[in-house]
Amino acid sequence: MKVSALLTSAGINIGLCVLLWFLYSILRKQPGNVCVYFGRRLAQGRIGFDNPICFDRLFPSPSWIVKAWATSEEEILAVGGLDAVVFLRILVFSIRIFSIAAVVCLLLVLPLNYFGQEMIHKQIPSESLDVFTIANVKEGSRWLWAHCLALYIISFSACLLLYFEYRSIAKLRLAHITKSSPNPSHFTILVRSIPWSAEESYGDSVKKFFMNYHASSYLSHQMVYHSGTIQKLMDDAEKMYKKLAELKNTAANQMCEPSLVRCGLCGEMTNSFKLLANEAESVHDKEKPVLDQLKSDLKEKESGAAFVFFKTRYAAIVASHVLQSPNPMLWVTDLAPGPHDVYWSNLWIPYRQLWIRKIATLVAATVFMFLFLIPVTFVQGLSQLDQLQQMLPFLKGLLKKKFVDEVVTGYLPSVILMLFLLSVPPMMMLFSAIEGNISRSGRKRSACCKVLYFLIWNVFFVNVLSGSVISQINAISSPKDIPTQLAKVVPRQATFFMTYVLTSGWVGLSSEVMQLYALICNFFNRYILWKKEVSPDYILSFPYHTEVPKVLLFGLLGFTCSILAPLILPFLLVYYFLGYIVYRNQFLNVYVTKYESGGQFWPIAHNTTIFSLVLSQIIAIGVFGLKRSPIASGFTFPLVILTLLFNEYCRQRFFPIFKSYSAQDFIEMDRQDEASGRMEEIYEQLLSAYCQFSAASTENFKTQDSVRSDGNHDSEDMNSGEAAICMRKLWMLQCISGKEDDNKH
């Protein structure tokens, strides 16, 4: 590829970026697009639809850029959570390390590559991009030590920055755990694979087991019901509620006759209220068998899983880690996810099926990965014009035109690959759901890893190994030749990676800030379906499983190409700077934080960065070997070992903080809550924290968290799983009865 083709691709992508950003600056000011560009603020009720018509709405403004740049990390933490801060820290780390790499490589490595051989150089637009890569350095050159030195500087700088970031984010995670409000998940474990018994229900088995083996710390439990059944019961209860409400209104209308001479709002207050209460009591007596039937149905639909609540955080974490029975396939315990993080449809899956599901999803993801070789091979062929002319001889005349040549080789391959890659995240989310994750954040992290592996393999390895599927399979069958293959073709394929950064990176960010899909849906709903109201369900959470792999893939391209093809570094820096602005704006205005993982995306970023460093060092060893520079190769071997040792230190020092909780922190938190008298309040919140209902059903019932007025939370009072699950369901029936019991609404 020539420099002119790269400039053509850059010009097209820059034009698209400017156009999209220009349109965004105008469209975000229109009242009809509030739900698209201010979803988070709309969900919090901090912005409305109606704005006065003003002339300023028709002109673009950079004020949103200034606002996004000036926002502090504390504000991002407050609105987006720790995961948002971690994601932005990944971008900041990338900006720092590639700024160092750009200074070193553009000033030291790039001139050596350009003048690596004695040749007559053409004008820059007519030059081949290969003359800017290490492929232009002649064999046995004494200047290859400069490439080795640059690799050392980049590697040591990356490790140093990784250490400081890992330490800082670990402190943020500990503060997130210890200084935030009491989290119900810290007192709760999820028990699966509960043994089935013909004599007693699952709920009775749970109560009996934990009262027997965890009597001093067991508080209560809540059963998990088979997916789909609970919603049917909710609908039945809602119909019952409406029927009883009609009876109540009828009784009230019969007794409440307006009078101008009587005090009060309607008639004599004492008689009317007595009669209404008596009527409600009669209604309650008539419907009591129905309530008993509802409870019985709930017991029949219990699954072999339950949430078990403990009196202290320490007791919960101990119970979640110890083996509960001699058979490790029974009474399996895990620390429960947060109430909003629970992935309910996977909780009822039998535990014995999980290993089969994981194997099946692994096989399916692998098959999908290999099927994707077809479009990747086609794209790789487009970047090589001679192969394309042989495959499609009827296009030979058209491809000889200069502009068509530049567009086909410099722009079209990356666009086609990006379009094909749009299907990857939804597929990986489906695989992660089938896999059996119990939390939404866990499903998103699993999908993030799958998308990351997929991109690294199909975008990087498949593009550089060969142009045909047969050759790719041959390369895989002989792993010892992979370093040599990479050393040969990575410098040559670096030109494709530059155009990929332009298309998938720059234009991808512009599409993200424009929210094209949401904008089209909003236009369709408002002007075709005539829907003016916006449902909160359409306000999305941040797609970490899509954006984190993309950012890390660009980091891989930057590390592997830094000393081989330094021209990619300026394009990467522009991408990361734009991403820093765009994503901060999206966290502030667009996405709602419905759940989070507590910063657990950082270990994924750290491990990927270490992999990228080691891969770049291995490729450098192969390149130095091909260039017959044994000194440079010899000095690079210790660098690989030092990088791996650094990773092992971080794995021992910081990774356990992201994997589990410390007993010291939990015991201190328990003591503080006991000293302040907040334990009773926490126990009351546990009663209704985990509710297996949809948001719509909860809104229809207009329920509240039910708590005991006497503050007594003995295990006998809260032993039934149905008491916790049915509380919201039966609240409206209890309040109609007019009886004052132990529950407050």
XYZ file of C-alpha atoms in Angstrom:
745
model
C 0.000 0.000 0.000
C 1.199 3.477 -0.862
C 1.129 6.514 1.392
C -1.480 8.072 -0.894
C -3.861 5.160 -0.216
C -3.402 5.656 3.522
C -4.028 9.383 3.121
C -7.163 8.644 1.090
C -8.465 6.387 3.847
C -7.566 8.998 6.457
C -9.321 11.725 4.481
C -12.514 9.716 4.102
C -12.587 8.773 7.782
C -11.757 12.277 8.966
C -14.558 13.638 6.791
C -17.020 11.138 8.277
C -15.883 11.962 11.808
C -16.255 15.701 11.287
C -19.704 15.223 9.731
C -20.952 12.977 12.551
C -19.595 15.221 15.300
C -21.108 18.249 13.580
C -24.502 16.545 13.411
C -24.238 15.400 17.011
C -23.592 18.942 18.238
C -26.874 19.987 16.621
C -29.043 16.929 17.236
C -28.240 16.805 20.956
C -29.916 20.223 21.340
C -33.232 19.097 19.879
C -35.946 18.314 22.493
C -37.084 15.252 20.558
C -33.671 13.606 20.985
C -33.446 13.952 24.752
C -34.093 10.233 25.235
C -31.209 9.425 22.860
C -28.480 11.732 24.140
C -29.514 12.308 27.756
C -30.914 8.941 28.789
C -29.191 8.846 32.173
C -30.288 12.311 33.159
C -33.786 11.593 31.873
C -34.019 8.433 33.975
C -33.063 10.453 37.058
C -35.685 13.074 36.278
C -33.095 15.829 35.922
C -34.079 16.937 32.416
C -37.331 17.354 30.513
C -38.468 17.205 26.917
C -39.695 20.743 26.467
C -37.138 23.425 25.744
C -37.930 26.887 24.397
C -37.261 27.377 20.722
C -34.026 29.298 20.299
C -31.704 30.136 17.457
C -28.738 28.488 19.168
C -30.229 25.008 18.618
C -29.419 25.208 14.900
C -25.657 25.660 15.325
C -23.007 23.237 16.614
C -21.272 23.959 19.890
C -18.163 22.416 21.515
C -19.497 22.999 25.023
C -20.095 19.282 25.562
C -16.414 18.603 24.886
C -15.396 21.142 27.516
C -17.880 19.656 30.003
C -16.654 16.105 29.406
C -13.004 17.145 29.742
C -13.560 19.174 32.933
C -15.516 16.480 34.772
C -13.564 15.059 37.692
C -13.004 11.389 38.402
C -15.129 11.675 41.555
C -18.104 12.795 39.451
C -17.583 9.899 37.040
C -17.426 7.540 40.019
C -20.687 8.955 41.366
C -22.650 8.683 38.111
C -21.013 5.695 36.407
C -19.618 3.578 39.210
C -16.213 1.992 39.619
C -16.393 0.135 36.294
C -16.671 3.459 34.455
C -13.622 4.801 36.279
C -11.668 1.638 35.454
C -12.606 1.870 31.785
C -11.440 5.483 31.613
C -8.244 4.496 33.446
C -7.570 1.999 30.651
C -7.800 4.855 28.170
C -5.541 7.077 30.308
C -2.968 4.293 30.587
C -3.072 3.823 26.816
C -2.586 7.549 26.219
C 0.424 7.626 28.532
C 2.218 4.556 27.238
C 1.662 5.284 23.564
C 2.714 8.888 24.041
C 6.033 7.556 25.334
C 6.183 5.034 22.490
C 5.374 7.716 19.893
C 8.153 10.018 21.114
C 10.731 7.225 21.192
C 9.754 5.470 17.965
C 9.011 8.492 15.791
C 12.263 10.213 16.763
C 14.527 7.187 16.946
C 13.072 4.194 15.085
C 11.191 5.769 12.163
C 14.220 7.567 10.616
C 16.263 4.364 10.882
C 13.508 2.433 9.115
C 13.160 5.038 6.368
C 16.902 5.209 5.668
C 17.514 1.536 6.406
C 18.684 0.796 2.865
C 20.549 2.715 0.226
C 17.851 3.624 -2.267
C 16.386 6.563 -4.118
C 13.245 7.649 -2.294
C 10.191 8.865 -4.139
C 7.947 11.697 -3.098
C 6.138 10.882 0.144
C 2.639 10.291 -1.392
C 4.133 7.861 -3.915
C 6.225 5.998 -1.362
C 5.267 2.525 -0.282
C 4.432 2.270 3.398
C 6.916 -0.605 3.665
C 9.826 1.874 3.629
C 8.593 3.185 7.009
C 8.670 -0.273 8.591
C 11.481 -2.431 9.900
C 11.226 -4.462 6.697
C 13.220 -1.673 5.029
C 16.210 -2.193 7.369
C 18.886 -4.279 5.715
C 20.071 -7.519 7.220
C 22.937 -7.288 9.686
C 22.415 -3.568 10.214
C 24.227 -2.192 13.260
C 21.295 0.153 13.908
C 18.972 -2.633 15.069
C 20.177 -2.023 18.628
C 18.060 1.153 18.511
C 14.942 -0.952 17.960
C 15.925 -3.148 20.904
C 16.490 -0.072 23.082
C 13.110 1.359 22.105
C 11.482 -1.970 22.978
C 13.121 -1.882 26.414
C 11.919 1.662 27.056
C 8.355 0.824 26.014
C 8.267 -2.410 28.045
C 9.656 -0.899 31.237
C 7.399 2.134 30.931
C 4.364 -0.073 30.391
C 5.171 -2.246 33.409
C 5.750 0.786 35.607
C 2.480 2.409 34.550
C 0.633 -0.893 34.958
C 1.945 -1.242 38.511
C 0.790 2.229 39.561
C -2.600 1.768 37.893
C -3.123 -1.671 39.447
C -2.255 -0.315 42.891
C -4.500 2.731 42.481
C -7.484 0.756 41.188
C -7.053 -1.833 43.962
C -7.344 1.002 46.506
C -10.450 2.284 44.735
C -12.002 -1.187 44.896
C -11.266 -1.532 48.613
C -12.778 1.913 49.230
C -15.781 0.931 47.103
C -16.341 -2.092 49.355
C -15.693 -0.561 52.762
C -16.986 3.017 52.445
C -20.165 2.523 50.447
C -23.592 1.926 51.989
C -24.302 -1.612 53.250
C -24.594 -4.013 50.327
C -27.139 -6.854 50.714
C -24.882 -9.148 48.660
C -22.259 -9.050 51.435
C -24.727 -10.777 53.782
C -26.063 -13.219 51.203
C -24.896 -16.411 49.555
C -26.420 -18.277 46.643
C -26.972 -21.970 47.317
C -27.450 -24.278 44.343
C -27.837 -28.009 43.834
C -30.082 -28.372 46.880
C -30.856 -32.097 47.354
C -34.404 -33.054 46.424
C -36.501 -34.807 49.020
C -39.925 -36.404 48.646
C -40.787 -35.668 52.301
C -40.148 -31.907 52.319
C -39.910 -28.954 49.964
C -36.692 -27.262 48.907
C -37.442 -24.379 51.258
C -37.808 -26.688 54.233
C -34.564 -28.444 53.304
C -32.685 -25.149 53.204
C -34.068 -24.084 56.568
C -33.257 -27.420 58.161
C -29.710 -27.564 56.756
C -28.634 -24.047 57.729
C -30.383 -24.125 61.110
C -28.429 -27.294 61.801
C -24.949 -26.338 60.535
C -25.014 -22.514 60.663
C -27.396 -21.953 63.566
C -25.472 -19.070 65.132
C -25.186 -17.013 61.938
C -28.161 -18.058 59.782
C -30.808 -15.336 59.414
C -33.265 -16.290 56.694
C -33.542 -17.550 53.152
C -35.442 -16.901 49.944
C -36.163 -19.539 47.337
C -35.606 -19.164 43.607
C -38.481 -20.164 41.345
C -38.479 -21.617 37.867
C -38.276 -18.944 35.216
C -41.635 -18.058 33.683
C -43.781 -19.494 36.464
C -43.364 -16.568 38.811
C -44.641 -14.097 36.228
C -47.844 -16.130 35.788
C -48.406 -16.075 39.525
C -47.808 -12.331 39.529
C -50.478 -11.877 36.873
C -52.936 -13.969 38.899
C -52.220 -11.940 42.016
C -52.690 -8.695 40.090
C -56.114 -9.826 38.853
C -57.008 -10.737 42.421
C -55.863 -7.307 43.595
C -58.002 -5.512 41.028
C -61.034 -7.583 41.970
C -60.635 -6.860 45.670
C -59.990 -3.177 44.968
C -63.295 -2.990 43.072
C -65.102 -4.568 46.013
C -63.462 -2.111 48.374
C -64.459 0.862 46.227
C -68.010 -0.436 45.977
C -68.260 -0.678 49.761
C -66.811 2.796 50.166
C -69.261 4.288 47.649
C -72.213 2.692 49.393
C -71.300 4.093 52.803
C -69.794 7.499 51.848
C -72.683 9.851 51.060
C -71.662 13.526 50.807
C -73.394 15.910 53.194
C -72.980 19.649 53.656
C -73.892 19.633 57.323
C -71.646 16.836 58.482
C -68.050 17.440 59.320
C -65.319 15.552 57.551
C -64.945 14.862 53.878
C -67.884 12.520 53.528
C -70.450 11.745 56.176
C -69.722 10.608 59.713
C -66.151 9.474 59.756
C -66.454 6.934 62.519
C -69.344 4.891 61.140
C -68.177 4.967 57.559
C -64.696 3.812 58.381
C -65.961 1.066 60.654
C -68.236 -0.275 57.980
C -65.485 -0.101 55.359
C -63.133 -2.025 57.580
C -65.767 -4.657 58.253
C -66.448 -4.970 54.531
C -62.739 -5.397 53.816
C -62.482 -8.042 56.505
C -65.311 -9.988 54.903
C -63.590 -9.722 51.553
C -60.374 -10.962 53.113
C -62.160 -13.932 54.647
C -63.638 -14.864 51.263
C -60.293 -14.654 49.494
C -58.182 -16.360 52.176
C -58.326 -19.779 50.453
C -57.044 -18.125 47.301
C -54.063 -16.750 49.217
C -53.331 -20.183 50.639
C -53.528 -21.630 47.138
C -51.088 -18.987 45.892
C -48.602 -19.894 48.604
C -49.002 -23.576 47.798
C -48.346 -22.926 44.105
C -45.197 -21.031 44.970
C -43.870 -23.953 46.996
C -44.527 -26.339 44.138
C -42.531 -24.140 41.732
C -39.415 -23.874 43.896
C -36.124 -24.717 42.178
C -33.001 -26.205 43.715
C -31.490 -22.803 44.446
C -31.940 -20.231 47.176
C -30.547 -17.013 48.589
C -29.463 -17.507 52.195
C -29.038 -14.475 54.450
C -26.577 -14.321 57.342
C -26.303 -12.047 60.358
C -22.782 -10.838 59.509
C -20.686 -10.309 56.412
C -17.944 -12.525 57.777
C -20.319 -15.446 58.266
C -21.572 -15.074 54.694
C -18.121 -15.004 53.124
C -16.983 -18.015 55.162
C -20.086 -19.974 54.189
C -19.574 -19.081 50.526
C -16.028 -20.460 50.447
C -16.211 -23.632 52.556
C -17.408 -26.992 51.240
C -20.887 -27.531 52.663
C -21.056 -31.316 52.300
C -18.741 -34.239 51.507
C -20.295 -34.338 48.045
C -18.982 -31.213 46.236
C -21.882 -31.414 43.771
C -24.452 -30.768 46.528
C -25.078 -27.576 48.505
C -22.821 -25.527 46.239
C -22.360 -22.007 47.614
C -21.181 -18.748 46.079
C -21.277 -15.191 47.343
C -24.459 -13.730 45.880
C -24.350 -10.979 43.259
C -25.956 -7.619 43.980
C -29.775 -7.448 43.899
C -29.812 -5.560 40.584
C -27.029 -7.747 39.203
C -28.822 -11.092 39.521
C -29.422 -12.928 36.250
C -32.599 -14.671 37.373
C -33.175 -16.880 34.351
C -29.932 -18.786 35.040
C -30.419 -19.436 38.753
C -32.794 -22.359 38.303
C -30.389 -24.209 35.959
C -29.295 -27.480 37.616
C -25.712 -27.206 38.803
C -24.769 -30.507 37.177
C -25.529 -29.026 33.758
C -23.068 -26.157 34.050
C -19.952 -28.037 32.943
C -21.821 -29.367 29.900
C -22.998 -25.868 29.060
C -19.467 -24.465 29.349
C -18.072 -27.117 27.022
C -20.920 -26.579 24.555
C -20.429 -22.800 24.490
C -16.664 -23.226 24.097
C -17.206 -25.505 21.095
C -19.820 -23.147 19.621
C -17.563 -20.103 20.058
C -14.656 -21.963 18.437
C -16.795 -23.031 15.476
C -18.047 -19.468 15.080
C -14.465 -18.235 15.207
C -13.393 -20.546 12.393
C -16.461 -19.765 10.297
C -15.423 -16.143 10.543
C -12.258 -17.040 8.613
C -14.246 -16.702 5.392
C -14.964 -12.938 5.592
C -11.535 -12.261 7.129
C -9.824 -14.088 4.278
C -11.853 -12.090 1.778
C -10.884 -8.840 3.486
C -7.224 -9.865 3.594
C -7.377 -10.518 -0.134
C -8.762 -7.043 -0.785
C -5.708 -5.456 0.795
C -3.511 -7.208 -1.799
C -4.520 -5.889 -5.203
C -2.640 -8.481 -7.265
C -4.549 -11.324 -5.604
C -7.838 -9.510 -6.144
C -7.147 -9.087 -9.867
C -6.429 -12.803 -10.182
C -9.646 -13.706 -8.357
C -11.825 -11.204 -10.254
C -10.223 -10.614 -13.676
C -13.232 -8.642 -14.973
C -12.359 -5.861 -12.487
C -8.810 -5.506 -13.767
C -9.546 -2.377 -15.814
C -11.461 -0.681 -13.017
C -8.819 -1.452 -10.415
C -6.122 0.211 -12.527
C -7.668 3.618 -11.829
C -5.701 5.441 -9.151
C -8.578 6.570 -6.940
C -10.338 3.179 -7.111
C -7.047 1.484 -6.249
C -6.570 3.700 -3.202
C -10.152 3.242 -1.978
C -10.161 -0.550 -2.463
C -6.810 -1.144 -0.770
C -6.875 1.623 1.821
C -10.496 1.932 2.927
C -12.745 -0.911 1.789
C -11.080 -3.852 3.643
C -11.350 -2.290 7.092
C -14.963 -1.209 6.462
C -16.044 -4.701 5.400
C -14.269 -6.290 8.366
C -15.868 -3.805 10.775
C -19.342 -4.578 9.401
C -18.812 -8.308 9.839
C -17.537 -7.761 13.384
C -20.829 -6.126 14.396
C -22.333 -9.600 14.715
C -19.707 -10.793 17.205
C -20.766 -9.115 20.530
C -24.431 -10.272 20.364
C -23.326 -13.823 19.643
C -20.853 -13.818 22.527
C -23.487 -12.414 24.880
C -25.766 -15.272 23.848
C -23.012 -17.819 24.493
C -22.276 -16.265 27.895
C -25.968 -16.422 28.837
C -26.194 -20.092 27.832
C -23.015 -20.738 29.797
C -24.930 -20.242 33.051
C -23.565 -17.048 34.636
C -25.521 -16.070 37.728
C -24.940 -12.315 37.426
C -25.392 -9.799 34.641
C -21.952 -8.334 35.243
C -20.465 -11.836 35.163
C -22.209 -12.520 31.863
C -20.861 -9.239 30.476
C -17.311 -10.016 31.653
C -17.510 -13.470 30.123
C -18.734 -11.984 26.832
C -15.966 -9.372 27.046
C -13.306 -12.109 27.245
C -14.867 -14.050 24.384
C -15.065 -10.962 22.162
C -11.474 -10.093 23.073
C -10.166 -13.559 22.146
C -12.204 -13.447 18.971
C -10.822 -10.063 17.904
C -7.221 -10.953 18.726
C -7.476 -14.128 16.691
C -9.470 -12.914 13.689
C -8.277 -9.319 13.400
C -4.629 -9.881 14.280
C -3.451 -13.472 13.861
C -5.623 -14.517 10.923
C -4.807 -11.329 9.021
C -1.075 -11.722 9.472
C -0.588 -15.465 9.200
C -1.764 -16.018 5.646
C -4.303 -15.170 2.986
C -5.924 -18.562 2.571
C -7.758 -20.813 4.978
C -5.539 -23.811 4.115
C -2.386 -21.857 4.874
C -3.883 -20.652 8.162
C -4.642 -24.208 9.235
C -1.102 -25.248 8.273
C 0.314 -22.402 10.348
C -1.757 -23.505 13.338
C -0.615 -27.121 12.942
C 3.052 -26.075 13.265
C 3.228 -23.677 16.213
C 7.037 -23.517 16.155
C 6.855 -21.609 12.849
C 4.383 -18.994 14.147
C 7.054 -16.577 15.513
C 8.884 -16.674 12.177
C 5.628 -16.179 10.274
C 4.707 -13.251 12.504
C 8.131 -11.679 12.083
C 7.761 -11.848 8.305
C 4.216 -10.565 7.861
C 3.422 -8.248 10.788
C 5.439 -5.345 9.282
C 3.694 -5.876 5.969
C 0.207 -6.077 7.510
C 0.821 -3.015 9.692
C -0.563 -0.878 6.871
C -3.911 -2.691 7.103
C -3.940 -2.175 10.872
C -3.503 1.565 10.335
C -6.604 1.714 8.155
C -8.439 -0.501 10.648
C -7.672 1.986 13.442
C -9.001 4.784 11.239
C -12.229 3.012 10.332
C -13.089 0.972 13.392
C -11.526 3.418 15.838
C -12.161 6.967 14.679
C -15.440 6.384 12.856
C -16.530 3.894 15.507
C -16.200 6.570 18.177
C -18.141 9.023 16.041
C -20.909 6.442 15.643
C -20.875 5.872 19.394
C -21.376 9.533 20.214
C -24.057 9.824 17.522
C -25.956 6.756 18.815
C -27.118 5.964 15.282
C -29.223 2.927 16.190
C -30.962 4.712 19.081
C -31.486 7.781 16.900
C -33.187 5.733 14.173
C -35.358 3.907 16.719
C -36.347 7.203 18.316
C -37.296 8.661 14.930
C -39.346 5.554 14.125
C -41.167 5.622 17.481
C -41.909 9.337 17.431
C -42.882 9.899 13.814
C -44.085 6.466 12.639
C -45.604 4.921 15.757
C -46.412 8.308 17.353
C -45.015 7.336 20.736
C -44.041 10.333 22.835
C -43.205 8.632 26.102
C -39.893 6.872 26.682
C -39.780 3.652 28.646
C -36.900 3.360 31.127
C -36.218 -0.125 29.739
C -34.864 1.464 26.550
C -32.154 3.348 28.475
C -29.146 1.057 28.211
C -26.155 0.344 30.391
C -22.653 0.802 29.043
C -21.609 -1.980 26.588
C -18.355 -2.992 28.293
C -18.313 -6.292 26.394
C -18.024 -4.322 23.140
C -15.834 -1.353 24.033
C -13.266 -2.926 26.379
C -12.136 -5.545 23.797
C -11.901 -2.842 21.123
C -9.681 -0.635 23.290
C -7.468 -3.576 24.259
C -7.203 -4.779 20.650
C -5.903 -1.375 19.594
C -3.411 -1.613 22.441
C -2.233 -4.966 21.071
C -1.791 -3.431 17.625
C 0.124 -0.527 19.131
C 2.566 -2.685 21.110
C 3.239 -5.164 18.302
C 3.702 -2.473 15.650
C 5.475 0.186 17.726
C 9.035 -0.641 16.651
C 8.018 -2.444 13.457
C 5.765 0.252 11.949
C 5.797 3.394 14.138
C 3.413 5.288 11.840
C 0.479 3.565 13.553
C 1.179 5.346 16.862
C -0.182 8.812 15.933
C -3.429 7.232 14.714
C -3.740 5.315 17.987
C -3.099 8.408 20.079
C -5.828 10.318 18.251
C -8.200 7.389 18.861
C -7.486 7.276 22.593
C -7.803 11.041 23.004
C -11.128 11.043 21.160
C -12.277 8.026 23.143
C -11.437 9.749 26.416
C -13.754 12.647 25.516
C -16.518 10.555 23.944
C -16.796 7.953 26.687
C -16.778 10.530 29.468
C -19.657 12.285 27.730
C -21.528 8.995 27.360
C -21.112 8.133 31.039
C -22.324 11.578 32.061
C -25.367 11.774 29.796
C -26.330 8.553 28.004
C -25.789 5.314 29.912
C -27.403 4.278 33.187
C -25.423 2.202 35.664
C -27.850 -0.583 36.527
C -25.197 -2.888 38.008
C -21.433 -3.129 38.163
C -18.674 -5.613 38.890
C -16.602 -3.467 41.241
C -13.721 -2.807 38.852
C -13.173 -6.402 37.744
C -12.494 -5.363 34.149
C -9.040 -4.113 35.151
C -7.460 -7.605 35.585
C -8.659 -8.376 32.045
C -6.969 -5.199 30.788
C -3.792 -5.938 32.742
C -3.479 -9.511 31.478
C -4.166 -8.435 27.892
C -1.497 -5.737 28.114
C 1.043 -8.246 29.434
C 0.120 -10.607 26.601
C 0.566 -7.781 24.091
C 3.980 -6.906 25.531
C 5.199 -10.497 25.474
C 3.845 -10.996 21.949
C 5.609 -7.856 20.722
C 8.838 -9.049 22.336
C 8.551 -12.515 20.728
C 7.878 -10.938 17.340
C 10.892 -8.663 17.865
C 13.063 -11.700 18.586
C 11.892 -13.262 15.331
C 12.496 -10.030 13.406
C 16.000 -9.631 14.871
C 16.690 -13.239 13.925
C 15.562 -12.660 10.345
C 17.691 -9.501 10.197
C 20.691 -11.499 11.471
C 21.233 -9.464 14.597
C 22.049 -11.999 17.328
C 22.985 -9.280 19.825
C 19.540 -7.665 19.633
C 17.872 -11.088 19.851
C 19.958 -12.047 22.868
C 19.131 -8.853 24.728
C 15.404 -9.297 24.070
C 15.161 -12.739 25.725
C 15.675 -11.380 29.285
C 12.994 -8.793 28.582
C 10.406 -11.534 28.059
C 11.375 -13.200 31.348
C 11.288 -9.922 33.274
C 7.835 -9.092 31.897
C 6.469 -12.485 32.939
C 8.000 -12.126 36.416
C 6.381 -8.712 36.768
C 3.024 -10.200 35.796
C 3.417 -12.960 38.374
C 4.171 -10.379 41.075
C 1.012 -8.423 40.180
C -0.997 -11.636 40.150
C 0.141 -12.460 43.669
C -0.035 -8.907 45.041
C -3.166 -7.362 43.528
C -5.334 -9.953 41.779
C -6.733 -11.594 44.997
C -8.274 -8.206 45.890
C -10.426 -8.454 42.743
C -11.236 -12.110 43.270
C -12.556 -12.106 46.829
C -13.101 -10.029 49.969
C -10.870 -9.843 53.021
C -12.020 -11.098 56.421
C -10.364 -8.103 58.078
C -12.452 -5.593 56.139
C -15.704 -7.488 56.649
C -15.181 -7.952 60.374
C -14.400 -4.250 60.808
C -17.525 -3.319 58.828
C -19.641 -5.680 60.962
C -18.274 -4.137 64.160
C -18.967 -0.614 62.943
C -22.561 -1.476 62.014
C -23.155 -3.193 65.353
C -21.702 -0.227 67.250
C -23.874 2.230 65.326
C -27.014 0.108 65.698
C -27.555 -0.282 61.948
C -27.738 -4.074 61.932
C -31.500 -4.148 62.510
C -32.036 -1.789 59.602
C -29.821 -3.956 57.389
C -31.783 -7.066 58.350
C -35.010 -5.318 57.377
C -33.566 -4.419 53.980
C -32.572 -8.029 53.368
C -36.241 -9.050 53.495
C -37.019 -7.393 50.185
C -33.587 -6.931 48.592
C -33.824 -9.921 46.245
C -37.180 -9.860 44.476
C -37.781 -12.169 41.531
C -40.218 -9.821 39.817
C -40.102 -7.701 36.725
C -40.010 -3.941 37.084
C -43.407 -3.641 35.413
C -45.031 -5.998 37.879
C -43.553 -4.191 40.837
C -44.881 -0.891 39.506
C -48.348 -2.332 38.962
C -48.563 -3.541 42.531
C -47.114 -0.275 43.885
C -45.407 -2.270 46.617
C -43.060 -1.243 49.334
C -40.430 -3.119 51.307
C -42.187 -4.914 54.151
C -40.455 -5.005 57.514
C -41.357 -6.119 61.014
C -42.370 -3.315 63.320
C -41.022 -4.970 66.448
C -37.525 -5.288 64.964
C -37.348 -8.978 65.879
C -35.487 -10.958 63.237
C -35.235 -14.363 64.741
C -34.747 -17.173 62.251
C -38.138 -18.601 63.052
C -39.805 -15.334 61.989
C -38.129 -15.262 58.599
C -37.460 -18.899 57.896
C -39.748 -19.363 54.955
C -38.572 -18.587 51.440
C -42.158 -17.744 50.522
C -42.310 -15.108 53.261
C -39.595 -13.131 51.547
C -40.687 -13.817 47.972
C -44.435 -13.446 48.484
C -44.157 -10.338 50.627
C -44.548 -7.917 47.744
C -47.124 -10.127 46.103
C -49.397 -10.345 49.072
C -48.943 -6.798 50.294
C -51.905 -5.389 48.388
C -54.125 -8.207 49.638
C -53.044 -7.623 53.229
C -53.574 -3.860 53.049
C -57.100 -4.310 51.666
C -58.010 -6.515 54.579
C -57.641 -3.495 56.887
C -55.963 -5.617 59.543
C -53.014 -4.248 61.425
C -50.474 -7.016 61.627
C -46.737 -7.073 62.251
C -45.878 -5.813 58.772
C -45.620 -2.074 58.010
C -46.016 -0.822 54.471
